[in-house]
PDB file of C-alpha atoms and ligand atoms in Angstrom:
ATOM      1  CA  UNK A   1     120.992 104.635  95.450  1.00 96.00           C
ATOM      2  CA  UNK A   2     119.104 101.953  97.795  1.00 98.00           C
ATOM      3  CA  UNK A   3     116.020 103.477  99.676  1.00 98.00           C
ATOM      4  CA  UNK A   4     113.220 102.435 101.734  1.00 98.00           C
ATOM      5  CA  UNK A   5     109.453 103.652 101.900  1.00 98.00           C
ATOM      6  CA  UNK A   6     108.024 103.093 105.226  1.00 98.00           C
ATOM      7  CA  UNK A   7     104.701 104.370 106.666  1.00 97.00           C
ATOM      8  CA  UNK A   8     101.291 103.007 107.947  1.00 97.00           C
ATOM      9  CA  UNK A   9      99.273 101.301 105.267  1.00 95.00           C
ATOM     10  CA  UNK A  10      97.731 103.103 102.593  1.00 94.00           C
ATOM     11  CA  UNK A  11     100.072 106.206 103.495  1.00 96.00           C
ATOM     12  CA  UNK A  12     101.230 106.656  99.175  1.00 96.00           C
ATOM     13  CA  UNK A  13     104.048 104.038  99.831  1.00 96.00           C
ATOM     14  CA  UNK A  14     102.978 102.390  96.382  1.00 94.00           C
ATOM     15  CA  UNK A  15     102.355 105.824  94.691  1.00 94.00           C
ATOM     16  CA  UNK A  16     104.955 107.094  95.682  1.00 96.00           C
ATOM     17  CA  UNK A  17     107.220 104.590  94.960  1.00 96.00           C
ATOM     18  CA  UNK A  18     105.978 104.257  90.982  1.00 94.00           C
ATOM     19  CA  UNK A  19     107.545 107.990  90.507  1.00 96.00           C
ATOM     20  CA  UNK A  20     110.469 107.736  92.611  1.00 97.00           C
ATOM     21  CA  UNK A  21     111.785 104.393  91.146  1.00 97.00           C
ATOM     22  CA  UNK A  22     110.806 105.813  87.078  1.00 96.00           C
ATOM     23  CA  UNK A  23     112.979 108.846  88.336  1.00 96.00           C
ATOM     24  CA  UNK A  24     115.856 107.713  89.572  1.00 96.00           C
ATOM     25  CA  UNK A  25     115.450 104.429  87.199  1.00 97.00           C
ATOM     26  CA  UNK A  26     115.673 101.498  89.902  1.00 98.00           C
ATOM     27  CA  UNK A  27     113.842  98.782  90.357  1.00 98.00           C
ATOM     28  CA  UNK A  28     110.388  98.717  93.010  1.00 97.00           C
ATOM     29  CA  UNK A  29     110.674  95.962  95.540  1.00 98.00           C
ATOM     30  CA  UNK A  30     107.219  95.839  97.437  1.00 97.00           C
ATOM     31  CA  UNK A  31     106.831  92.668  99.640  1.00 98.00           C
ATOM     32  CA  UNK A  32     102.819  93.278  99.292  1.00 95.00           C
ATOM     33  CA  UNK A  33     102.994  92.844  95.771  1.00 94.00           C
ATOM     34  CA  UNK A  34     105.299  89.926  95.707  1.00 96.00           C
ATOM     35  CA  UNK A  35     102.950  88.402  98.156  1.00 97.00           C
ATOM     36  CA  UNK A  36      99.765  89.670  95.886  1.00 93.00           C
ATOM     37  CA  UNK A  37     101.174  88.128  92.602  1.00 93.00           C
ATOM     38  CA  UNK A  38     102.203  84.613  94.141  1.00 96.00           C
ATOM     39  CA  UNK A  39      98.120  84.237  96.012  1.00 95.00           C
ATOM     40  CA  UNK A  40      96.912  85.372  93.124  1.00 92.00           C
ATOM     41  CA  UNK A  41      99.176  82.419  90.889  1.00 95.00           C
ATOM     42  CA  UNK A  42      98.638  80.118  93.390  1.00 97.00           C
ATOM     43  CA  UNK A  43     102.057  79.331  93.888  1.00 98.00           C
ATOM     44  CA  UNK A  44     103.563  77.611  97.264  1.00 97.00           C
ATOM     45  CA  UNK A  45     104.272  81.163  98.743  1.00 97.00           C
ATOM     46  CA  UNK A  46     100.893  81.966  98.147  1.00 97.00           C
ATOM     47  CA  UNK A  47      99.215  79.551  99.931  1.00 97.00           C
ATOM     48  CA  UNK A  48     101.726  79.722 102.778  1.00 97.00           C
ATOM     49  CA  UNK A  49     101.142  83.476 103.281  1.00 98.00           C
ATOM     50  CA  UNK A  50      97.172  84.321 102.530  1.00 96.00           C
ATOM     51  CA  UNK A  51      95.956  82.673 105.624  1.00 95.00           C
ATOM     52  CA  UNK A  52      98.448  85.891 106.886  1.00 96.00           C
ATOM     53  CA  UNK A  53      97.851  89.183 104.675  1.00 95.00           C
ATOM     54  CA  UNK A  54      94.026  88.057 104.308  1.00 92.00           C
ATOM     55  CA  UNK A  55      93.410  88.975 107.883  1.00 90.00           C
ATOM     56  CA  UNK A  56      95.996  92.457 107.673  1.00 93.00           C
ATOM     57  CA  UNK A  57      98.573  89.814 110.072  1.00 95.00           C
ATOM     58  CA  UNK A  58     102.159  89.869 109.252  1.00 97.00           C
ATOM     59  CA  UNK A  59     103.702  87.114 107.379  1.00 98.00           C
ATOM     60  CA  UNK A  60     106.382  85.614 109.255  1.00 98.00           C
ATOM     61  CA  UNK A  61     110.200  86.980 109.139  1.00 97.00           C
ATOM     62  CA  UNK A  62     111.752  84.042 107.776  1.00 97.00           C
ATOM     63  CA  UNK A  63     109.630  83.614 104.786  1.00 98.00           C
ATOM     64  CA  UNK A  64     109.879  87.289 104.120  1.00 98.00           C
ATOM     65  CA  UNK A  65     113.487  87.856 104.951  1.00 98.00           C
ATOM     66  CA  UNK A  66     114.230  85.060 102.227  1.00 98.00           C
ATOM     67  CA  UNK A  67     112.495  86.921  99.195  1.00 98.00           C
ATOM     68  CA  UNK A  68     114.347  89.656  99.860  1.00 98.00           C
ATOM     69  CA  UNK A  69     117.751  88.187 100.036  1.00 98.00           C
ATOM     70  CA  UNK A  70     116.900  86.708  96.700  1.00 97.00           C
ATOM     71  CA  UNK A  71     115.417  89.437  94.868  1.00 98.00           C
ATOM     72  CA  UNK A  72     117.924  92.096  95.596  1.00 97.00           C
ATOM     73  CA  UNK A  73     120.587  89.550  94.608  1.00 96.00           C
ATOM     74  CA  UNK A  74     118.954  89.692  91.025  1.00 97.00           C
ATOM     75  CA  UNK A  75     120.976  91.855  88.634  1.00 97.00           C
ATOM     76  CA  UNK A  76     118.029  94.732  87.917  1.00 97.00           C
ATOM     77  CA  UNK A  77     119.131  95.556  91.522  1.00 97.00           C
ATOM     78  CA  UNK A  78     123.057  96.635  90.601  1.00 96.00           C
ATOM     79  CA  UNK A  79     121.964 100.491  90.033  1.00 95.00           C
ATOM     80  CA  UNK A  80     119.884 100.527  93.544  1.00 98.00           C
ATOM     81  CA  UNK A  81     116.928  99.471  94.468  1.00 98.00           C
ATOM     82  CA  UNK A  82     113.326 100.550  96.850  1.00 98.00           C
ATOM     83  CA  UNK A  83     111.974  98.810  99.230  1.00 98.00           C
ATOM     84  CA  UNK A  84     108.441  99.388  99.528  1.00 98.00           C
ATOM     85  CA  UNK A  85     106.809  97.812 102.787  1.00 97.00           C
ATOM     86  CA  UNK A  86     110.362  96.485 103.951  1.00 98.00           C
ATOM     87  CA  UNK A  87     111.386  96.323 106.644  1.00 98.00           C
ATOM     88  CA  UNK A  88     108.462  96.037 108.905  1.00 98.00           C
ATOM     89  CA  UNK A  89     109.906  95.070 112.052  1.00 98.00           C
ATOM     90  CA  UNK A  90     112.760  95.066 114.008  1.00 98.00           C
ATOM     91  CA  UNK A  91     113.653  92.001 112.941  1.00 98.00           C
ATOM     92  CA  UNK A  92     113.622  92.332 109.562  1.00 98.00           C
ATOM     93  CA  UNK A  93     115.180  95.912 109.661  1.00 98.00           C
ATOM     94  CA  UNK A  94     118.543  94.003 111.500  1.00 98.00           C
ATOM     95  CA  UNK A  95     118.358  90.836 109.126  1.00 98.00           C
ATOM     96  CA  UNK A  96     118.587  93.825 106.038  1.00 98.00           C
ATOM     97  CA  UNK A  97     121.830  95.612 107.926  1.00 98.00           C
ATOM     98  CA  UNK A  98     123.102  91.966 108.189  1.00 98.00           C
ATOM     99  CA  UNK A  99     122.300  91.091 104.272  1.00 98.00           C
ATOM    100  CA  UNK A 100     123.504  94.286 103.278  1.00 97.00           C
ATOM    101  CA  UNK A 101     126.783  93.875 104.827  1.00 97.00           C
ATOM    102  CA  UNK A 102     127.318  90.774 102.938  1.00 97.00           C
ATOM    103  CA  UNK A 103     126.748  92.216  99.704  1.00 97.00           C
ATOM    104  CA  UNK A 104     128.692  95.369 100.730  1.00 97.00           C
ATOM    105  CA  UNK A 105     125.377  97.530 100.339  1.00 97.00           C
ATOM    106  CA  UNK A 106     124.299 100.680 102.018  1.00 97.00           C
ATOM    107  CA  UNK A 107     121.149 102.223 102.402  1.00 98.00           C
ATOM    108  CA  UNK A 108     120.940 106.199 101.191  1.00 97.00           C
ATOM    109  CA  UNK A 109     117.668 106.831 102.703  1.00 98.00           C
ATOM    110  CA  UNK A 110     114.905 106.296 104.694  1.00 98.00           C
ATOM    111  CA  UNK A 111     111.976 107.944 103.590  1.00 98.00           C
ATOM    112  CA  UNK A 112     109.224 107.745 106.104  1.00 98.00           C
ATOM    113  CA  UNK A 113     105.561 108.673 104.691  1.00 98.00           C
ATOM    114  CA  UNK A 114     104.006 110.026 107.686  1.00 97.00           C
ATOM    115  CA  UNK A 115     100.002 110.582 107.653  1.00 97.00           C
ATOM    116  CA  UNK A 116      97.132 110.810 109.972  1.00 95.00           C
ATOM    117  CA  UNK A 117      94.812 107.576 110.986  1.00 92.00           C
ATOM    118  CA  UNK A 118      91.762 109.429 109.310  1.00 93.00           C
ATOM    119  CA  UNK A 119      93.799 110.471 105.946  1.00 95.00           C
ATOM    120  CA  UNK A 120      94.754 106.386 106.307  1.00 94.00           C
ATOM    121  CA  UNK A 121      91.176 104.835 106.837  1.00 93.00           C
ATOM    122  CA  UNK A 122      89.913 107.098 104.392  1.00 94.00           C
ATOM    123  CA  UNK A 123      92.979 105.958 101.430  1.00 96.00           C
ATOM    124  CA  UNK A 124      92.599 102.939 102.357  1.00 95.00           C
ATOM    125  CA  UNK A 125      88.656 101.902 101.848  1.00 94.00           C
ATOM    126  CA  UNK A 126      88.668 104.098  99.119  1.00 95.00           C
ATOM    127  CA  UNK A 127      91.578 101.964  97.308  1.00 96.00           C
ATOM    128  CA  UNK A 128      90.919 100.211  94.036  1.00 97.00           C
ATOM    129  CA  UNK A 129      93.629  97.908  92.331  1.00 94.00           C
ATOM    130  CA  UNK A 130      93.776  96.816  89.127  1.00 94.00           C
ATOM    131  CA  UNK A 131      93.414  92.710  89.028  1.00 91.00           C
ATOM    132  CA  UNK A 132      95.697  92.353  86.053  1.00 90.00           C
ATOM    133  CA  UNK A 133      98.770  95.399  86.396  1.00 89.00           C
ATOM    134  CA  UNK A 134      98.824  96.107  90.108  1.00 87.00           C
ATOM    135  CA  UNK A 135      98.282  99.548  89.872  1.00 89.00           C
ATOM    136  CA  UNK A 136      96.488 101.889  92.555  1.00 92.00           C
ATOM    137  CA  UNK A 137      93.497 103.889  92.353  1.00 95.00           C
ATOM    138  CA  UNK A 138      91.151 105.914  94.418  1.00 97.00           C
ATOM    139  CA  UNK A 139      87.584 106.641  94.020  1.00 96.00           C
ATOM    140  CA  UNK A 140      87.990 109.680  95.232  1.00 96.00           C
ATOM    141  CA  UNK A 141      91.259 111.361  95.154  1.00 95.00           C
ATOM    142  CA  UNK A 142      92.352 109.539  91.675  1.00 95.00           C
ATOM    143  CA  UNK A 143      89.588 107.550  89.490  1.00 97.00           C
ATOM    144  CA  UNK A 144      90.305 105.959  86.957  1.00 98.00           C
ATOM    145  CA  UNK A 145      88.933 107.367  83.621  1.00 97.00           C
ATOM    146  CA  UNK A 146      86.061 104.394  83.117  1.00 97.00           C
ATOM    147  CA  UNK A 147      84.088 102.766  85.963  1.00 94.00           C
ATOM    148  CA  UNK A 148      86.185 100.217  87.630  1.00 95.00           C
ATOM    149  CA  UNK A 149      88.721  99.190  84.899  1.00 97.00           C
ATOM    150  CA  UNK A 150      92.232 100.066  84.411  1.00 97.00           C
ATOM    151  CA  UNK A 151      93.686 103.021  83.054  1.00 97.00           C
ATOM    152  CA  UNK A 152      96.847 101.293  81.880  1.00 96.00           C
ATOM    153  CA  UNK A 153      95.789  97.946  80.693  1.00 97.00           C
ATOM    154  CA  UNK A 154      91.581  98.337  81.068  1.00 97.00           C
ATOM    155  CA  UNK A 155      91.882  95.180  83.930  1.00 97.00           C
ATOM    156  CA  UNK A 156      88.971  94.926  86.429  1.00 97.00           C
ATOM    157  CA  UNK A 157      89.649  97.251  89.503  1.00 98.00           C
ATOM    158  CA  UNK A 158      88.781  95.392  93.033  1.00 96.00           C
ATOM    159  CA  UNK A 159      89.581  95.699  96.636  1.00 95.00           C
ATOM    160  CA  UNK A 160      91.980  94.214  98.221  1.00 91.00           C
ATOM    161  CA  UNK A 161      90.821  91.057 101.008  1.00 87.00           C
ATOM    162  CA  UNK A 162      92.895  93.263 103.281  1.00 91.00           C
ATOM    163  CA  UNK A 163      91.604  96.940 102.757  1.00 91.00           C
ATOM    164  CA  UNK A 164      88.153  95.537 104.593  1.00 88.00           C
ATOM    165  CA  UNK A 165      87.338  97.411 107.839  1.00 88.00           C
ATOM    166  CA  UNK A 166      88.186  94.491 110.227  1.00 89.00           C
ATOM    167  CA  UNK A 167      91.500  93.737 108.531  1.00 90.00           C
ATOM    168  CA  UNK A 168      92.577  97.274 108.058  1.00 92.00           C
ATOM    169  CA  UNK A 169      92.079  97.840 111.757  1.00 93.00           C
ATOM    170  CA  UNK A 170      94.197  94.622 112.468  1.00 94.00           C
ATOM    171  CA  UNK A 171      97.168  96.344 109.905  1.00 94.00           C
ATOM    172  CA  UNK A 172      96.905  99.942 111.902  1.00 95.00           C
ATOM    173  CA  UNK A 173      97.060  98.120 114.546  1.00 96.00           C
ATOM    174  CA  UNK A 174     100.053  95.083 114.058  1.00 96.00           C
ATOM    175  CA  UNK A 175     101.538  99.349 112.265  1.00 97.00           C
ATOM    176  CA  UNK A 176     101.289 100.852 115.536  1.00 96.00           C
ATOM    177  CA  UNK A 177     103.038  97.806 117.435  1.00 98.00           C
ATOM    178  CA  UNK A 178     105.477  96.258 115.553  1.00 97.00           C
ATOM    179  CA  UNK A 179     106.890  99.143 112.237  1.00 98.00           C
ATOM    180  CA  UNK A 180     106.524 102.127 114.091  1.00 97.00           C
ATOM    181  CA  UNK A 181     109.732 101.165 116.211  1.00 98.00           C
ATOM    182  CA  UNK A 182     111.723 101.089 112.547  1.00 98.00           C
ATOM    183  CA  UNK A 183     111.055 105.226 112.766  1.00 98.00           C
ATOM    184  CA  UNK A 184     113.530 105.246 116.105  1.00 98.00           C
ATOM    185  CA  UNK A 185     115.965 102.315 114.541  1.00 98.00           C
ATOM    186  CA  UNK A 186     116.545 104.950 111.332  1.00 98.00           C
ATOM    187  CA  UNK A 187     116.043 108.147 112.992  1.00 97.00           C
ATOM    188  CA  UNK A 188     119.303 106.647 115.687  1.00 96.00           C
ATOM    189  CA  UNK A 189     121.457 105.863 112.264  1.00 92.00           C
ATOM    190  CA  UNK A 190     120.806 109.397 110.672  1.00 94.00           C
ATOM    191  CA  UNK A 191     118.877 107.480 107.656  1.00 96.00           C
ATOM    192  CA  UNK A 192     115.549 109.053 108.156  1.00 98.00           C
ATOM    193  CA  UNK A 193     113.527 111.564 106.410  1.00 97.00           C
ATOM    194  CA  UNK A 194     109.994 112.424 107.336  1.00 98.00           C
ATOM    195  CA  UNK A 195     108.167 113.503 104.702  1.00 98.00           C
ATOM    196  CA  UNK A 196     104.597 114.594 105.058  1.00 97.00           C
ATOM    197  CA  UNK A 197     101.989 112.190 103.404  1.00 97.00           C
ATOM    198  CA  UNK A 198      99.222 113.963 103.818  1.00 97.00           C
ATOM    199  CA  UNK A 199      99.486 116.565 100.180  1.00 96.00           C
ATOM    200  CA  UNK A 200      98.551 115.684  97.055  1.00 96.00           C
ATOM    201  CA  UNK A 201     100.310 113.085  95.154  1.00 96.00           C
ATOM    202  CA  UNK A 202     102.237 115.521  92.940  1.00 97.00           C
ATOM    203  CA  UNK A 203     103.732 117.810  95.939  1.00 98.00           C
ATOM    204  CA  UNK A 204     104.579 114.558  97.587  1.00 98.00           C
ATOM    205  CA  UNK A 205     106.929 113.406  95.565  1.00 98.00           C
ATOM    206  CA  UNK A 206     108.181 117.338  95.242  1.00 97.00           C
ATOM    207  CA  UNK A 207     108.944 117.056  99.382  1.00 97.00           C
ATOM    208  CA  UNK A 208     110.846 113.141  98.514  1.00 98.00           C
ATOM    209  CA  UNK A 209     112.425 115.065  95.494  1.00 97.00           C
ATOM    210  CA  UNK A 210     113.898 118.019  97.959  1.00 96.00           C
ATOM    211  CA  UNK A 211     114.829 115.407 100.793  1.00 96.00           C
ATOM    212  CA  UNK A 212     116.835 112.990  98.310  1.00 96.00           C
ATOM    213  CA  UNK A 213     118.567 115.980  97.364  1.00 90.00           C
ATOM    214  CA  UNK A 214     121.971 115.851  95.266  1.00 72.00           C
ATOM    215  CA  UNK A 215     120.913 111.945  94.342  1.00 73.00           C
TER     216      UNK A 215
HETATM  217  P1  ADP V 301     100.359 102.012 100.259  1.00 65.59           P
HETATM  218  O1  ADP V 301     101.466 101.359  99.293  1.00 65.59           O
HETATM  219  O2  ADP V 301     101.535 102.813 101.024  1.00 65.59           O
HETATM  220  O3  ADP V 301      99.616 101.101 101.067  1.00 65.59           O
HETATM  221  P2  ADP V 301      99.063 103.541  98.273  1.00 65.59           P
HETATM  222  O4  ADP V 301     100.056 103.718  97.534  1.00 65.59           O
HETATM  223  O5  ADP V 301      98.111 102.303  97.669  1.00 65.59           O
HETATM  224  O6  ADP V 301      99.534 103.308  99.660  1.00 65.59           O
HETATM  225  O7  ADP V 301      97.768 104.131  98.301  1.00 65.59           O
HETATM  226  C1  ADP V 301      96.625 104.123  99.360  1.00 65.59           C
HETATM  227  C2  ADP V 301      95.982 104.690  98.355  1.00 65.59           C
HETATM  228  O8  ADP V 301      95.251 106.309  98.501  1.00 65.59           O
HETATM  229  C3  ADP V 301      95.200 104.517  96.928  1.00 65.59           C
HETATM  230  O9  ADP V 301      94.002 104.885  96.361  1.00 65.59           O
HETATM  231  C4  ADP V 301      96.100 106.069  96.142  1.00 65.59           C
HETATM  232  O10 ADP V 301      95.142 105.866  94.780  1.00 65.59           O
HETATM  233  C5  ADP V 301      95.448 107.021  97.032  1.00 65.59           C
HETATM  234  N1  ADP V 301      96.682 107.893  97.873  1.00 65.59           N
HETATM  235  C6  ADP V 301      98.145 107.790  97.538  1.00 65.59           C
HETATM  236  N2  ADP V 301      98.594 109.315  97.568  1.00 65.59           N
HETATM  237  C7  ADP V 301      97.675 109.930  97.759  1.00 65.59           C
HETATM  238  C8  ADP V 301      97.829 111.643  97.997  1.00 65.59           C
HETATM  239  N3  ADP V 301      99.105 111.621  98.347  1.00 65.59           N
HETATM  240  N4  ADP V 301      96.611 111.463  98.502  1.00 65.59           N
HETATM  241  C9  ADP V 301      95.506 111.295  98.001  1.00 65.59           C
HETATM  242  N5  ADP V 301      95.448 109.860  97.449  1.00 65.59           N
HETATM  243  C10 ADP V 301      96.341 109.376  97.610  1.00 65.59           C
HETATM  244  P1  ADP V 302      99.954  98.488 102.205  1.00 65.59           P
HETATM  245  O1  ADP V 302     100.514  98.985 100.945  1.00 65.59           O
HETATM  246  O2  ADP V 302      99.045  98.428 103.061  1.00 65.59           O
HETATM  247  O3  ADP V 302     101.317  99.078 103.192  1.00 65.59           O
HETATM  248  P2  ADP V 302     101.450  96.230 101.739  1.00 65.59           P
HETATM  249  O4  ADP V 302     100.952  95.847 100.409  1.00 65.59           O
HETATM  250  O5  ADP V 302     102.810  96.462 101.935  1.00 65.59           O
HETATM  251  O6  ADP V 302     100.335  96.482 102.556  1.00 65.59           O
HETATM  252  O7  ADP V 302     101.656  94.594 102.502  1.00 65.59           O
HETATM  253  C1  ADP V 302     100.346  93.876 102.801  1.00 65.59           C
HETATM  254  C2  ADP V 302     100.443  92.916 103.430  1.00 65.59           C
HETATM  255  O8  ADP V 302     101.635  91.641 103.396  1.00 65.59           O
HETATM  256  C3  ADP V 302     100.453  92.958 104.712  1.00 65.59           C
HETATM  257  O9  ADP V 302      99.392  92.952 105.613  1.00 65.59           O
HETATM  258  C4  ADP V 302     101.390  91.719 105.604  1.00 65.59           C
HETATM  259  O10 ADP V 302     100.217  90.918 105.583  1.00 65.59           O
HETATM  260  C5  ADP V 302     102.097  91.434 104.256  1.00 65.59           C
HETATM  261  N1  ADP V 302     103.597  91.704 104.170  1.00 65.59           N
HETATM  262  C6  ADP V 302     103.916  92.673 103.282  1.00 65.59           C
HETATM  263  N2  ADP V 302     104.890  93.236 103.422  1.00 65.59           N
HETATM  264  C7  ADP V 302     105.488  92.430 104.777  1.00 65.59           C
HETATM  265  C8  ADP V 302     106.491  92.785 105.405  1.00 65.59           C
HETATM  266  N3  ADP V 302     107.933  92.839 105.021  1.00 65.59           N
HETATM  267  N4  ADP V 302     106.344  91.688 106.897  1.00 65.59           N
HETATM  268  C9  ADP V 302     105.583  90.961 106.789  1.00 65.59           C
HETATM  269  N5  ADP V 302     104.531  90.852 105.808  1.00 65.59           N
HETATM  270  C10 ADP V 302     104.116  91.928 105.275  1.00 65.59           C
HETATM  271 ZN1   ZN V 303      95.817  97.720  85.111  1.00 65.59          ZN
END
């Protein structure tokens, strides 16, 4: 099963991706996480994209499309995959369609996690991520057991560089302008399932399971 997770920054895509990938046994492909890992490891790609991600701007399409192309060709994707945060522009969606055709694959469903602006801001501002394993927590909704320590690996919890108010405002503006048109794109393909993201993470996942039905 090949899936896409769509939604504004901080909607809970990463949180739901963990649940989905565990249940359906498919790899989680998050372009944002791939970029953050490369930035932390100071790779060439990391140095190339940091100026964009820090400010909350999109990384240029050709760079993003290339890393997704390479990733979906890896053997673990033979059983399916979950794209989280990609595509984010119409150009990326069209490039993905071309890639899928080339590899004889289809997208089975696009899960659009819908939340209001207020919820988005609250979730982003309170988000804390593990600097070692990338796990995501929230100071209010999903606090770690020990203060500022990851539940899974005891790594240090930090705030993402782009979870500052100014970068966040920019990410929201970029989302409205560049990513929102994808909702209509996938609705017209009859692939879109709109999921109410404003409830607890467990309930959101139940709604996703319902949307995926027989899979
Ligand atoms: P995204 O990947 O869409 O940016 P995350 O999964 O990282 O979003 O979630 C953003 C923040 O909101 C995190 O701090 C996470 O713990 C918290 N969060 C995720 N889902 C929920 C939910 N259903 N209710 C409350 N908080 C949530
Ligand atoms: P969020 O969890 O807030 O939705 P991500 O972790 O998906 O954000 O992405 C973080 C940053 O990485 C984005 O603000 C952008 O700079 C970059 N990025 C991630 N995915 C893409 C993409 N598909 N196209 C362009 N830039 C991307
Ligand atoms: Zn950790």
